[in-house]
CSV table of C-alpha atoms in Angstrom, one decimal:
chain,number,residue,atom,x,y,z
A,1,MET,CA,-37.6,105.2,70.6
A,2,SER,CA,-37.7,105.9,74.9
A,3,VAL,CA,-34.5,105.3,77.0
A,4,GLY,CA,-36.3,102.4,78.1
A,5,GLY,CA,-37.1,100.7,74.6
A,6,LYS,CA,-33.5,101.0,74.1
A,7,PHE,CA,-32.9,99.4,77.1
A,8,LEU,CA,-34.7,96.6,76.4
A,9,ARG,CA,-33.5,96.2,73.2
A,10,LEU,CA,-30.1,95.9,74.4
A,11,TYR,CA,-30.9,93.9,77.5
A,12,TRP,CA,-31.9,91.4,74.5
A,13,SER,CA,-29.9,91.3,72.0
A,14,ARG,CA,-26.9,90.7,74.5
A,15,ARG,CA,-29.1,87.6,76.6
A,16,MET,CA,-30.1,86.7,72.8
A,17,ALA,CA,-26.1,86.5,72.4
A,18,ARG,CA,-25.5,84.6,75.2
A,19,VAL,CA,-27.9,81.6,74.9
A,20,ILE,CA,-26.9,80.9,71.2
A,21,GLY,CA,-23.2,80.9,72.5
A,22,GLU,CA,-24.3,78.3,75.1
A,23,GLU,CA,-26.3,76.5,72.5
A,24,ARG,CA,-23.4,76.1,70.1
A,25,ALA,CA,-21.5,74.8,73.5
A,26,ALA,CA,-23.7,72.8,74.2
A,27,VAL,CA,-24.1,70.9,70.7
A,28,LEU,CA,-20.5,71.0,70.8
A,29,LEU,CA,-20.5,68.8,74.2
A,30,GLU,CA,-22.9,66.3,72.8
A,31,PHE,CA,-21.2,65.7,69.5
A,32,ALA,CA,-18.5,65.2,71.0
A,33,LEU,CA,-20.1,62.9,73.3
A,34,LEU,CA,-22.0,61.0,71.0
A,35,ALA,CA,-19.7,61.6,68.2
A,36,PRO,CA,-17.5,57.7,69.4
A,37,ILE,CA,-20.8,55.7,69.8
A,38,PHE,CA,-21.4,57.3,66.2
A,39,MET,CA,-18.6,56.2,64.8
A,40,ALA,CA,-18.3,53.0,66.3
A,41,LEU,CA,-21.7,52.3,65.3
A,42,LEU,CA,-20.7,52.9,61.8
A,43,VAL,CA,-17.3,50.5,62.4
A,44,ALA,CA,-19.8,47.5,62.9
A,45,CYS,CA,-22.5,48.2,60.1
A,46,ALA,CA,-19.5,48.7,58.0
A,47,VAL,CA,-17.4,45.4,59.6
A,48,MET,CA,-21.1,43.2,59.4
A,49,GLY,CA,-22.2,44.5,55.8
A,50,ILE,CA,-18.3,43.3,53.7
A,51,THR,CA,-19.1,40.2,56.9
A,52,ALA,CA,-22.1,39.5,55.1
A,53,PHE,CA,-20.9,39.7,51.6
A,54,ALA,CA,-18.4,37.9,52.0
A,55,GLN,CA,-21.1,35.2,53.8
A,56,GLN,CA,-23.7,35.9,50.6
A,57,CYS,CA,-20.1,34.9,47.8
A,58,VAL,CA,-19.4,31.6,49.6
A,59,GLN,CA,-22.9,30.4,49.1
A,60,THR,CA,-23.1,31.3,45.9
A,61,ALA,CA,-19.6,29.5,44.8
A,62,ALA,CA,-21.5,26.7,46.7
A,63,GLU,CA,-24.7,27.1,45.3
A,64,THR,CA,-22.9,27.1,41.1
A,65,MET,CA,-20.0,24.4,42.2
A,66,SER,CA,-22.9,22.0,43.3
A,67,ARG,CA,-24.5,22.4,39.6
A,68,GLN,CA,-21.7,20.4,38.3
A,69,VAL,CA,-21.6,17.6,41.1
A,70,LEU,CA,-25.9,17.5,40.1
A,71,THR,CA,-25.6,17.2,36.9
A,72,GLY,CA,-22.5,14.3,36.9
A,73,GLN,CA,-19.9,17.0,35.3
A,74,VAL,CA,-17.3,15.9,38.5
A,75,GLN,CA,-18.3,11.9,38.6
A,76,MET,CA,-17.8,11.9,34.9
A,77,GLY,CA,-15.1,14.3,34.2
A,78,GLY,CA,-13.2,12.3,37.3
A,79,MET,CA,-12.4,15.8,39.1
A,80,THR,CA,-10.2,15.2,42.5
A,81,GLN,CA,-10.2,17.7,45.5
A,82,ALA,CA,-7.7,19.5,44.4
A,83,ALA,CA,-9.5,20.1,41.3
A,84,PHE,CA,-12.2,20.9,42.5
A,85,LYS,CA,-11.1,23.3,45.2
A,86,GLN,CA,-9.7,25.5,42.6
A,87,LYS,CA,-13.1,25.3,40.0
A,88,THR,CA,-14.9,26.8,43.9
A,89,CYS,CA,-11.6,29.2,44.3
A,90,ALA,CA,-12.4,30.1,40.4
A,91,ALA,CA,-16.2,31.3,41.7
A,92,LEU,CA,-15.1,33.7,44.2
A,93,PRO,CA,-14.3,36.5,43.8
A,94,SER,CA,-10.4,37.7,43.1
A,95,PHE,CA,-10.5,39.4,46.9
A,96,MET,CA,-10.8,36.0,48.5
A,97,ASP,CA,-7.9,33.8,49.6
A,98,CYS,CA,-7.9,30.3,47.8
A,99,SER,CA,-5.6,29.1,50.5
A,100,ARG,CA,-8.5,29.9,53.3
A,101,VAL,CA,-11.1,27.3,51.1
A,102,ILE,CA,-12.0,23.6,52.6
A,103,ILE,CA,-14.0,21.7,51.0
A,104,ASP,CA,-16.5,19.1,52.7
A,105,MET,CA,-18.8,17.0,50.2
A,106,GLN,CA,-20.1,13.9,51.9
A,107,ARG,CA,-23.2,11.4,50.3
A,108,ALA,CA,-26.2,10.9,52.3
A,109,ASP,CA,-28.4,7.6,52.4
A,110,ASP,CA,-31.5,9.9,53.4
A,111,PHE,CA,-32.0,13.6,54.0
A,112,ASN,CA,-32.7,13.0,57.2
A,113,SER,CA,-29.2,11.9,58.1
A,114,VAL,CA,-28.4,15.4,56.9
A,115,ASP,CA,-25.9,16.6,58.7
A,116,THR,CA,-25.5,21.3,57.7
A,117,SER,CA,-24.3,22.3,61.4
A,118,LEU,CA,-20.9,24.0,61.3
A,119,PRO,CA,-18.2,21.9,62.0
A,120,VAL,CA,-16.1,20.9,64.9
A,121,LEU,CA,-12.6,22.5,63.7
A,122,VAL,CA,-9.5,20.5,65.6
A,123,TYR,CA,-6.4,22.1,65.7
A,124,ASP,CA,-2.7,21.0,65.6
A,125,SER,CA,0.2,23.1,68.3
A,126,ASN,CA,1.0,25.4,65.8
A,127,GLY,CA,-2.5,26.2,64.9
A,128,ASN,CA,-3.1,24.6,61.1
A,129,ILE,CA,-6.5,23.1,61.3
A,130,ILE,CA,-5.8,19.2,60.5
A,131,ASN,CA,-9.6,17.9,60.4
A,132,THR,CA,-9.8,15.4,57.2
A,133,TRP,CA,-12.4,16.8,55.2
A,134,SER,CA,-14.4,14.8,53.0
A,135,PHE,CA,-14.6,14.5,48.6
A,136,THR,CA,-17.4,11.6,47.8
A,137,PRO,CA,-19.9,13.5,44.7
A,138,GLY,CA,-21.5,10.1,45.1
A,139,THR,CA,-23.4,8.7,41.7
A,140,ALA,CA,-26.1,9.3,39.4
A,141,GLY,CA,-29.1,9.4,42.1
A,142,ASP,CA,-27.4,9.9,45.7
A,143,ILE,CA,-27.8,12.8,47.8
A,144,VAL,CA,-24.8,14.2,48.7
A,145,ILE,CA,-24.0,17.4,50.8
A,146,LEU,CA,-21.6,20.0,49.6
A,147,ARG,CA,-20.4,22.1,52.4
A,148,VAL,CA,-17.9,25.5,51.5
A,149,LEU,CA,-16.2,26.5,54.3
A,150,TYR,CA,-13.6,30.2,54.0
A,151,ILE,CA,-11.4,31.4,56.8
A,152,TRP,CA,-12.9,34.6,56.9
A,153,PRO,CA,-10.7,37.4,58.4
A,154,VAL,CA,-12.3,40.3,60.7
A,155,SER,CA,-10.9,42.9,62.9
A,156,THR,CA,-12.4,43.5,66.2
A,157,GLY,CA,-13.8,47.2,66.4
A,158,PRO,CA,-14.3,49.9,69.0
A,159,LEU,CA,-16.2,49.2,71.7
A,160,GLY,CA,-15.0,45.3,71.6
A,161,PHE,CA,-17.6,44.6,68.9
A,162,ASP,CA,-15.9,41.4,68.1
A,163,ILE,CA,-17.6,38.9,65.1
A,164,SER,CA,-15.4,35.6,65.2
A,165,ASN,CA,-16.1,32.6,65.4
A,166,MET,CA,-13.1,30.9,65.4
A,167,GLY,CA,-10.8,32.4,67.9
A,168,PRO,CA,-9.4,36.2,67.1
A,169,GLY,CA,-9.8,37.2,64.4
A,170,GLN,CA,-11.3,34.9,62.6
A,171,ARG,CA,-14.7,33.5,61.2
A,172,LEU,CA,-15.7,30.9,59.8
A,173,LEU,CA,-18.0,31.1,56.4
A,174,MET,CA,-20.0,28.6,55.7
A,175,GLY,CA,-22.0,27.3,51.7
A,176,THR,CA,-23.9,24.2,52.0
A,177,MET,CA,-26.2,22.4,49.8
A,178,VAL,CA,-28.2,19.7,49.3
A,179,PHE,CA,-29.4,17.9,46.4
A,180,LYS,CA,-29.6,14.8,45.1
A,181,SER,CA,-27.7,14.1,42.0
A,182,GLU,CA,-29.5,13.9,38.5
A,183,PRO,CA,-29.7,10.9,36.4
A,184,TYR,CA,-26.7,11.2,33.7
A,185,SER,CA,-24.7,8.1,32.1
């Protein structure tokens, strides 16, 4: 091999080593800049996924309990609001705290008068909810609105990600069922 060939080969091997070193530094810098954003997105996805799962659990509990009202089991059994809440809690997964469950059941004259919006919560000076909740399961053939509310604790994520809707650290989840009771006897 000629001296010129050796020189070119040495030049290109040194040049490639420097380029590879610069590429590694660039990759490291890019990772350092993008990793916090990527981690924040992962945390936000996890928080949203867990909250969506909890929301579905509340909706499923509302569906389960509405079936008992629909078929007259609640009315014929003389179930109280406290007993109904206990049965609702039993329909929720064990990681959900029963003290955070609120039951609101109302009777409606027709389907046009049904209100399924989130309730406006009223608080006392200590921050406790003081709303008066209805428990009117109705009779056979009545239109009933069942709302199962759950106060879900949420944490704010990185980069200011916050999905709370009732003040810091809390999100109100609601499962709603509107139905007409069957003719039971």
